[in-house]
Coordinates of C-alpha atoms and ligand atoms in Angstrom, one line a residue:
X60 CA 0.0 0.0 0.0
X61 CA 1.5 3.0 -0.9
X62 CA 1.4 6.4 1.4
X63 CA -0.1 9.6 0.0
X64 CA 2.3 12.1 -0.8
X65 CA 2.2 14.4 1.8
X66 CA 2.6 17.4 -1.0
X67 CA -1.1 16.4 -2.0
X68 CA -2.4 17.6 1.2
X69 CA -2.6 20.9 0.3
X70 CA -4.6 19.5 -2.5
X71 CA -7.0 17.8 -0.7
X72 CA -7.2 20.8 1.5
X73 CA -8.2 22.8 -1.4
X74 CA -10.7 20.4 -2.6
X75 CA -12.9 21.2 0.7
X76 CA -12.2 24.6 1.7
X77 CA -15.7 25.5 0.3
X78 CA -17.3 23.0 2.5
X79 CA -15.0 24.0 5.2
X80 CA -16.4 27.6 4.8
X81 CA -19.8 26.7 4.6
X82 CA -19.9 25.2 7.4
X83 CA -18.3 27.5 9.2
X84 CA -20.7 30.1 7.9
X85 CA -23.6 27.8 9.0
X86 CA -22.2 27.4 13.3
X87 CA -21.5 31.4 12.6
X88 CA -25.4 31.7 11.8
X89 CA -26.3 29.3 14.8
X90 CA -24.4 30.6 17.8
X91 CA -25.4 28.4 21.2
X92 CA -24.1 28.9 24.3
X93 CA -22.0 27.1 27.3
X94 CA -23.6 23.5 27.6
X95 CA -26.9 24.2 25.0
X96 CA -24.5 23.6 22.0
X97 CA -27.1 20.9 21.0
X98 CA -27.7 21.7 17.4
X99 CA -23.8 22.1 16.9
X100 CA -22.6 19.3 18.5
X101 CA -25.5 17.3 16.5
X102 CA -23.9 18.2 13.2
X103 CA -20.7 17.4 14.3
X104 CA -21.6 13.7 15.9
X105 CA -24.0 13.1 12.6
X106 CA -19.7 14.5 10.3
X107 CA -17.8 11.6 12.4
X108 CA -20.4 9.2 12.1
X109 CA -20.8 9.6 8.3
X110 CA -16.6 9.6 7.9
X111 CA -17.0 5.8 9.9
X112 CA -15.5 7.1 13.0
X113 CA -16.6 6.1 16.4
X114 CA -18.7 8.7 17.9
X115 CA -19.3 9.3 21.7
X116 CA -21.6 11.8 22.1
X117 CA -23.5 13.8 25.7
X118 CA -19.9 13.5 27.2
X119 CA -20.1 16.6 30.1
X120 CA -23.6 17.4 28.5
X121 CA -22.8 18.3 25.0
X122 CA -19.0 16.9 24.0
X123 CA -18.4 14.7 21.4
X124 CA -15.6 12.6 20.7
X125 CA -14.7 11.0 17.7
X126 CA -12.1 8.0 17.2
X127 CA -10.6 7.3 13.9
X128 CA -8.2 3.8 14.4
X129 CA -6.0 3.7 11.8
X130 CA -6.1 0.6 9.5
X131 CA -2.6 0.0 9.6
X132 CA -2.1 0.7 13.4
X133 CA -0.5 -2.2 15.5
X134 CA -1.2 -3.1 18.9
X135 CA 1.3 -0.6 20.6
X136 CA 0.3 2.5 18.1
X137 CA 0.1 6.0 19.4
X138 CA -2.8 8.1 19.9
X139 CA -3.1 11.6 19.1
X140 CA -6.1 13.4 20.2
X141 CA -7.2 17.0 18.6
X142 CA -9.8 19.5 20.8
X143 CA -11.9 22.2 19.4
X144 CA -14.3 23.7 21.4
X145 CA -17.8 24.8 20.2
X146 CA -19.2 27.8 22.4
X147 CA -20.7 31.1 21.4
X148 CA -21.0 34.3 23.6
X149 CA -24.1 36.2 24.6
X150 CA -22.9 39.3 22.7
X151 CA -25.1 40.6 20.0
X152 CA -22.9 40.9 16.7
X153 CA -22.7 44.1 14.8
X154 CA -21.7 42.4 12.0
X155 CA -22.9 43.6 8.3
X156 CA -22.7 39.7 7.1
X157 CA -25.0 37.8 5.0
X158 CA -24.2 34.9 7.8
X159 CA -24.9 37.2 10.4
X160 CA -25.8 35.7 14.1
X161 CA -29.9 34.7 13.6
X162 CA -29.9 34.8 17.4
X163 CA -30.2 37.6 18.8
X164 CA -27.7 38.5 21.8
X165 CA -25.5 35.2 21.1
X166 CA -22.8 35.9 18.9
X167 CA -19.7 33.5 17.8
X168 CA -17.3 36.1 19.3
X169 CA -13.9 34.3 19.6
X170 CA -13.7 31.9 16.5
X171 CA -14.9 29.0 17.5
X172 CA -16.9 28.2 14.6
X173 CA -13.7 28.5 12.7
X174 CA -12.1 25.5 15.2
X175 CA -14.8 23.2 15.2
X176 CA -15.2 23.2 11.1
X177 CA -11.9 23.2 11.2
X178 CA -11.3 19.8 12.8
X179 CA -14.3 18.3 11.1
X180 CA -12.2 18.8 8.0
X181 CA -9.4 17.5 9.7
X182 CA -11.9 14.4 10.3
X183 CA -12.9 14.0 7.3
X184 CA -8.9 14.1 5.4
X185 CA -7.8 11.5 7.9
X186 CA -10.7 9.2 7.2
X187 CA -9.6 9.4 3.6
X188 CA -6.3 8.0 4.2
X189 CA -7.5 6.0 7.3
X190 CA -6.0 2.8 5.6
X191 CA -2.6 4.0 5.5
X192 CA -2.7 4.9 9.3
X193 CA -0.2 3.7 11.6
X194 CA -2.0 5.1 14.5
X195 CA -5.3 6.3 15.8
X196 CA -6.5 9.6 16.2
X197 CA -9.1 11.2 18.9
X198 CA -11.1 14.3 17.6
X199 CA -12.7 16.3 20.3
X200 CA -15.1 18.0 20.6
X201 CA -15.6 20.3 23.6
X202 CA -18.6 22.6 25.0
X203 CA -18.3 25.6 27.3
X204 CA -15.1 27.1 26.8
X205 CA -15.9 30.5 27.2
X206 CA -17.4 30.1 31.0
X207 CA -14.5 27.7 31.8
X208 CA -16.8 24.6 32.4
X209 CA -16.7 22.0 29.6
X210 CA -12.9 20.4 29.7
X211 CA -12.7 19.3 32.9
X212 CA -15.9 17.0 32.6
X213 CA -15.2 15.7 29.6
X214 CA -11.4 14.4 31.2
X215 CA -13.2 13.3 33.9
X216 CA -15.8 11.5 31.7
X217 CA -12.8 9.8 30.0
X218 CA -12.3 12.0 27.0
X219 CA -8.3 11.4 26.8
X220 CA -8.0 7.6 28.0
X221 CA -5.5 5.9 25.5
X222 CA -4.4 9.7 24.3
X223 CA -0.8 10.2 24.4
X224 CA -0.6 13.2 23.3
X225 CA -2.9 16.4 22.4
X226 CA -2.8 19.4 20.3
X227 CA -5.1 22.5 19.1
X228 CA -5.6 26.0 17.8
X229 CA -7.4 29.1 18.6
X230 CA -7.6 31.4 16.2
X231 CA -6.4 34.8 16.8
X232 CA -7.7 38.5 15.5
X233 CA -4.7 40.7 16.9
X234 CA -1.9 38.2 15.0
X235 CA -1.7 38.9 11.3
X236 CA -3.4 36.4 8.5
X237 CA -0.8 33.6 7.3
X238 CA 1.6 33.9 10.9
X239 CA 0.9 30.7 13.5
X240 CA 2.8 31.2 17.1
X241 CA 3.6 27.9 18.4
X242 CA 5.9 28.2 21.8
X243 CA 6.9 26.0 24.8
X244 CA 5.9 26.4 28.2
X245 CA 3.3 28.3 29.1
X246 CA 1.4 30.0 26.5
X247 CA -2.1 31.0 28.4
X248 CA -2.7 32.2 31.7
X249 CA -4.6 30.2 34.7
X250 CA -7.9 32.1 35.3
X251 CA -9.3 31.8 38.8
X252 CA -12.6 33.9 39.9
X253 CA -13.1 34.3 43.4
X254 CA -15.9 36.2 45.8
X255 CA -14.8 37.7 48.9
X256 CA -17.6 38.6 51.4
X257 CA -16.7 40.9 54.5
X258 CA -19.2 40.8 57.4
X259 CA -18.7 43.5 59.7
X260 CA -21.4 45.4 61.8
X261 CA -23.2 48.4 60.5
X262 CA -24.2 51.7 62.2
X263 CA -24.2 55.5 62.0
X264 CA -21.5 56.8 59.7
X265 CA -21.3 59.2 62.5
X266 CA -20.1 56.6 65.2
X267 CA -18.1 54.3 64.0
X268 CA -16.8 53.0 66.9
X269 CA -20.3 51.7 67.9
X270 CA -19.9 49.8 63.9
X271 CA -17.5 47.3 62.4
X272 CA -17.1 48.8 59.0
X273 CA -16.8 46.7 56.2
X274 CA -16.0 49.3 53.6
X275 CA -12.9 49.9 55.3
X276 CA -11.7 46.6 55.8
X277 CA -12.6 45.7 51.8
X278 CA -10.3 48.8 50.9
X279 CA -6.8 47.4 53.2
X280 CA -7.6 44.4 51.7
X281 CA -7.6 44.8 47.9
X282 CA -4.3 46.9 49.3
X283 CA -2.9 44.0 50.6
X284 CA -3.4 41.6 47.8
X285 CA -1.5 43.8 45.2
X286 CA 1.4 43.1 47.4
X287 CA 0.8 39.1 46.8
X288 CA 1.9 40.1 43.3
X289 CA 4.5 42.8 44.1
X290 CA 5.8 40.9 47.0
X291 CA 5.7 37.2 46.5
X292 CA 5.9 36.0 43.1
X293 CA 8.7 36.1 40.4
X294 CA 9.0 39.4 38.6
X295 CA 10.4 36.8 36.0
X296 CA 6.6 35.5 36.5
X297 CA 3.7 37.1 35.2
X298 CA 0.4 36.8 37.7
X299 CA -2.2 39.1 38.4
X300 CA -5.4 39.6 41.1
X301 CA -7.7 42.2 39.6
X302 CA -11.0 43.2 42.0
X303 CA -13.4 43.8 39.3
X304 CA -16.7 45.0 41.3
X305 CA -16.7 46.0 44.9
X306 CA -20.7 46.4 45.9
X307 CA -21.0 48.0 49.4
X308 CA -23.8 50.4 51.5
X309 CA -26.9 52.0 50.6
X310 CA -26.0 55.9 51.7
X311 CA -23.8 58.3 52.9
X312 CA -24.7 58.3 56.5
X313 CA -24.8 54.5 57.0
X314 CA -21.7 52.1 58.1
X315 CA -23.3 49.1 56.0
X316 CA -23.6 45.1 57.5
X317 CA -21.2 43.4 54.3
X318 CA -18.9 44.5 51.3
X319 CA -18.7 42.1 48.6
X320 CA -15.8 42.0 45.7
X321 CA -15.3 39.7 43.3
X322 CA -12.1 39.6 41.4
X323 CA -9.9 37.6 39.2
X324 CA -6.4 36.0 39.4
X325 CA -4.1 34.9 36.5
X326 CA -0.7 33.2 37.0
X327 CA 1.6 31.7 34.2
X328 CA 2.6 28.6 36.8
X329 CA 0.4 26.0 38.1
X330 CA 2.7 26.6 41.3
X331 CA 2.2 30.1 41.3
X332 CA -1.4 29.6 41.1
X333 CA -1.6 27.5 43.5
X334 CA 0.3 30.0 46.1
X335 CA -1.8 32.6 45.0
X336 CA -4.8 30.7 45.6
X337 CA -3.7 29.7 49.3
X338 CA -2.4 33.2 49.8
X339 CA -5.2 35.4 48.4
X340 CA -7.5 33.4 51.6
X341 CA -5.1 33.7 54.4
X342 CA -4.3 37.3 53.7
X343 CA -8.0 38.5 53.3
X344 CA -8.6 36.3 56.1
X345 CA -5.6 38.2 58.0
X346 CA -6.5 41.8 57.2
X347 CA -10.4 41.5 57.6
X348 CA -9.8 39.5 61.1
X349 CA -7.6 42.1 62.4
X350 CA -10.4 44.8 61.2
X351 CA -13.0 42.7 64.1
X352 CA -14.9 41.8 60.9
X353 CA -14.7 38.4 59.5
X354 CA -14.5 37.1 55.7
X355 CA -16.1 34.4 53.4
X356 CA -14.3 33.3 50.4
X357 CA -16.2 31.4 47.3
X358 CA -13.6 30.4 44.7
X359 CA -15.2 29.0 41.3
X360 CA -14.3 26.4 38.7
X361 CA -11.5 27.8 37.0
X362 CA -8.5 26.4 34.4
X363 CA -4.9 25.9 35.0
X364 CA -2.7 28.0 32.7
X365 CA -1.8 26.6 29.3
X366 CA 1.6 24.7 29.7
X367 CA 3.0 23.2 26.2
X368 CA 5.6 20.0 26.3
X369 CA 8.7 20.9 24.3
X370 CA 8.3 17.7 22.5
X371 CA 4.8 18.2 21.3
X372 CA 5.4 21.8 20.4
X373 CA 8.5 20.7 17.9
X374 CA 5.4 18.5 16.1
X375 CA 3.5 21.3 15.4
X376 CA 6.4 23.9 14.5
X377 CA 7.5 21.7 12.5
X378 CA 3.8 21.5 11.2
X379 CA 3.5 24.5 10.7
X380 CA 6.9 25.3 9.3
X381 CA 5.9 23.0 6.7
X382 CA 2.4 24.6 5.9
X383 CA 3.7 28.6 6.0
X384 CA 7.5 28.7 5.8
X385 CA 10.1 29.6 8.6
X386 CA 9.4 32.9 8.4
X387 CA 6.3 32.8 9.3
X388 CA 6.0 30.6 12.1
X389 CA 6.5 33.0 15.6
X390 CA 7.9 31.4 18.6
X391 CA 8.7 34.5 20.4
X392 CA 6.9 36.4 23.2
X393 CA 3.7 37.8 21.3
X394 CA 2.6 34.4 21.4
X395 CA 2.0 34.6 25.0
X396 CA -1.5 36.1 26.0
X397 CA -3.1 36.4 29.7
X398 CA -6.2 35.6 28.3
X399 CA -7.1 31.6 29.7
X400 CA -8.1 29.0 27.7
X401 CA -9.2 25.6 29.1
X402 CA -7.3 23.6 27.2
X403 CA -4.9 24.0 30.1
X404 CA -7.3 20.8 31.5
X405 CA -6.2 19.1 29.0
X406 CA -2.7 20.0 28.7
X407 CA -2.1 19.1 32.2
X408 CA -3.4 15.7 31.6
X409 CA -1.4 14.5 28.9
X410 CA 1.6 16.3 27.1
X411 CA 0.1 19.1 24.5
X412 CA 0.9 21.9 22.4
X413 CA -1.8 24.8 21.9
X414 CA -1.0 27.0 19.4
X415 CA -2.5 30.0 17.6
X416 CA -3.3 30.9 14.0
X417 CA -3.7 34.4 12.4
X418 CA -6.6 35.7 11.5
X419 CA -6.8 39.3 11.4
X420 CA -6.6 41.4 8.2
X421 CA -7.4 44.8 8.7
X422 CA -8.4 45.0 4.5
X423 CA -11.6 42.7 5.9
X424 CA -11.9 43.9 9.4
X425 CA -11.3 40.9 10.9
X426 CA -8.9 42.6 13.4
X427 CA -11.5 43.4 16.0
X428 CA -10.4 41.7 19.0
X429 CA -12.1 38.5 20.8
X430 CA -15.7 39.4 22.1
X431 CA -15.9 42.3 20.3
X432 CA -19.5 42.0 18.3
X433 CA -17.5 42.8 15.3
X434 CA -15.1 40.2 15.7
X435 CA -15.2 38.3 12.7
X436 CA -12.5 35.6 11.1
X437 CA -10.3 35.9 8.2
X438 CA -11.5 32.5 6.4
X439 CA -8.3 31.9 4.9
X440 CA -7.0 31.4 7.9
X441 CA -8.9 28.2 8.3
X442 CA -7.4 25.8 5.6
X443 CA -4.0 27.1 7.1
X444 CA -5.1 25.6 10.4
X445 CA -6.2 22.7 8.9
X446 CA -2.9 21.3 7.2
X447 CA -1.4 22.5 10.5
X448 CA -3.5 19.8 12.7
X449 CA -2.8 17.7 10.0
X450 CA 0.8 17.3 9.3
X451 CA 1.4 17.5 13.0
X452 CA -1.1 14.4 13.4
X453 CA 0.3 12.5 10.8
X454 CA 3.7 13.3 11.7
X455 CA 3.0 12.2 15.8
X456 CA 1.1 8.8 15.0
X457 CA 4.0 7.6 12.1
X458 CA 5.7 4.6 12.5
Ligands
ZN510 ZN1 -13.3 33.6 24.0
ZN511 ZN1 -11.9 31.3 22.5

């Protein structure tokens, strides 16, 4: 049996980048939010099944995950597996496009409409060659990104058993059409969201000392926190706490009974995170205790930070080298956002690389950044991601 010359990728590419669009067009039209991506994750389960893959679908609610065993895999063949995540936003787009969000108030903001047609290609030119496999490969498929929700249940729910390895893309509006970033180490920040609630005693603004107030106690601590980041991390290591709201009293004259803030923390090392996470409690704890008030802390699901393997990430450079040329493959710092992606789940279950594809192009205004209701995707970014997945697939499972 002979293997297909790699070369005729890009023609095979070519051959469905109108489908490709299509579809893309179609999930762009049909935005559904965190865990009610039921239509979507429908038309992807009904694409695997039709290719002859084995389909697992209603993993964490609305995941699907597609196996594609290669026919010429022996018994100790590698799997890859390949995520794309399925999410829209509840933004209402401004777009002026004939595929324009029918939905009002749910938008696909960040691209991934553009990731999962893009893997359902991928899907479809590995089933082509399925014959000629010497290894399997995992396509997955992924709910609730965007409210950080939908990797960790489908890990749980035994997404990644028999994966040894994982890759993906997002797409991304500030990096320039026809440049990927592929780089080691970490790549996207941990996002953690946490609710602190001070209970002190309220009163006449008058008489304070008859009053615990919470107001003030809030204020030392958001001081105090800043110095978690100034104080005790890195300055080689990114990480940041950001309060975002701070809701608090009902008029001037009154000491009110609680202050609540709710903030966010980012860190670029699952052991920074993890410090910052311990230290963010014991320090509000500290300052609000020494205030006489006292202080409940809610933390929510959040994501580790995206950590690539240096192994996995010369795959897809090489990948991608292959598909663009050197000089436009970046591996330098602008790849690095402190946005958070949950991929990180899935990277810190099995070695990964996530990497990023260009897709802005200000000639098509398709440089408005992420959640932005004019975001919108350069589509000739998509076949670029497509032989990207693809050469780095074929390249992991050969024998
Ligand atoms: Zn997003
Ligand atoms: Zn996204």
């Amino acid at each position: 049996m002979s293997i297909s010359n790699p070369d005729s990728l890009k023609v095979e590419i070519d051959e469905r980048v109108p489908d490709l669009v299509a579809m893309r067009r179609d999930l762009h039209e049909h935005p559904e939010l965190a865990f009610e991506e039921v239509r979507t994750s429908g038309i992807v389960a009904q694409r695997l099944r039709s290719l002859g893959l084995e389909v697992q679908t209603g993993i964490a609610k609305t995941g699907v995950v597609g196996l594609l065993r290669g026919g010429a895999s022996a018994a100790d063949a590698k799997t890859i597996a390949i995520r794309a995540d399925m999410d829209a936003l509840p933004i209402h787009e401004l777009n002026n496009i004939e595929y324009r969000s029918q939905t009002d108030g749910k938008m696909h903001a960040c691209g991934h409409d553009g990731h999962t047609s893009i893997l359902l290609t991928v899907a479809d030119i590995l089933s082509q060659r399925r014959a000629e496999l010497t290894g399997n490969v995992k396509f997955i498929f992924q709910p609730a990104e965007e409210q950080i929700g939908g990797a960790e249940p489908m890990v749980k729910e035994g997404a990644l058993n028999g994966v040894d390895g994982i890759i993906g893309l997002h797409l991304i509006s500030n990096h320039p059409l026809g440049l990927v970033g592929v780089r080691a180490g970490t790549v996207f920040a941990s996002a953690d969201r946490f609710v602190l609630t001070v209970r002190g005693k309220g009163g006449h603004a008058a008489m304070p000392n008859g009053a615990i107030d919470p107001i003030v106690a809030s204020a030392y601590t958001i001081t105090a926190l800043q110095t978690l980041i100034s104080r005790e991390i890195s300055p080689f290591s990114p990480a940041v706490i950001t309060i975002g709201t701070i809701n608090a009293g009902t008029a001037f004259n009154i000491i009110p009974e609680t202050a609540v803030m709710q903030g966010t923390m980012r860190a670029y090392s699952i052991e920074d995170r993890e410090k910052l996470l311990r230290r963010i409690s014991e320090v509000a704890t500290g300052v609000v205790t020494s205030l006489g008030a006292t202080c409940d802390i809610e933390r929510f699901d959040g994501c580790p930070p995206c950590v690539n393997d240096p192994a996995m990430t010369e795959l897809v450079r090489k990948a991608a080298v292959a598909t663009v040329g050197e000089k436009n493959v970046d591996t330098g710092e602008d790849v690095l956002t402190a946005g958070s992606d949950d991929m990180g789940v899935f990277l810190n279950t099995v070695p990964g690389c996530y990497f990023i594809v260009g897709s802005g192009n200000k000639a098509k205004e398709t440089d408005y950044s992420h959640h932005h209701p004019r975001f919108n995707v350069d589509e000739d970014a998509l076949p670029t991601a497509v032989e990207v997945l693809t050469r780095a697939a074929l390249d992991f499972i050969r024998k």
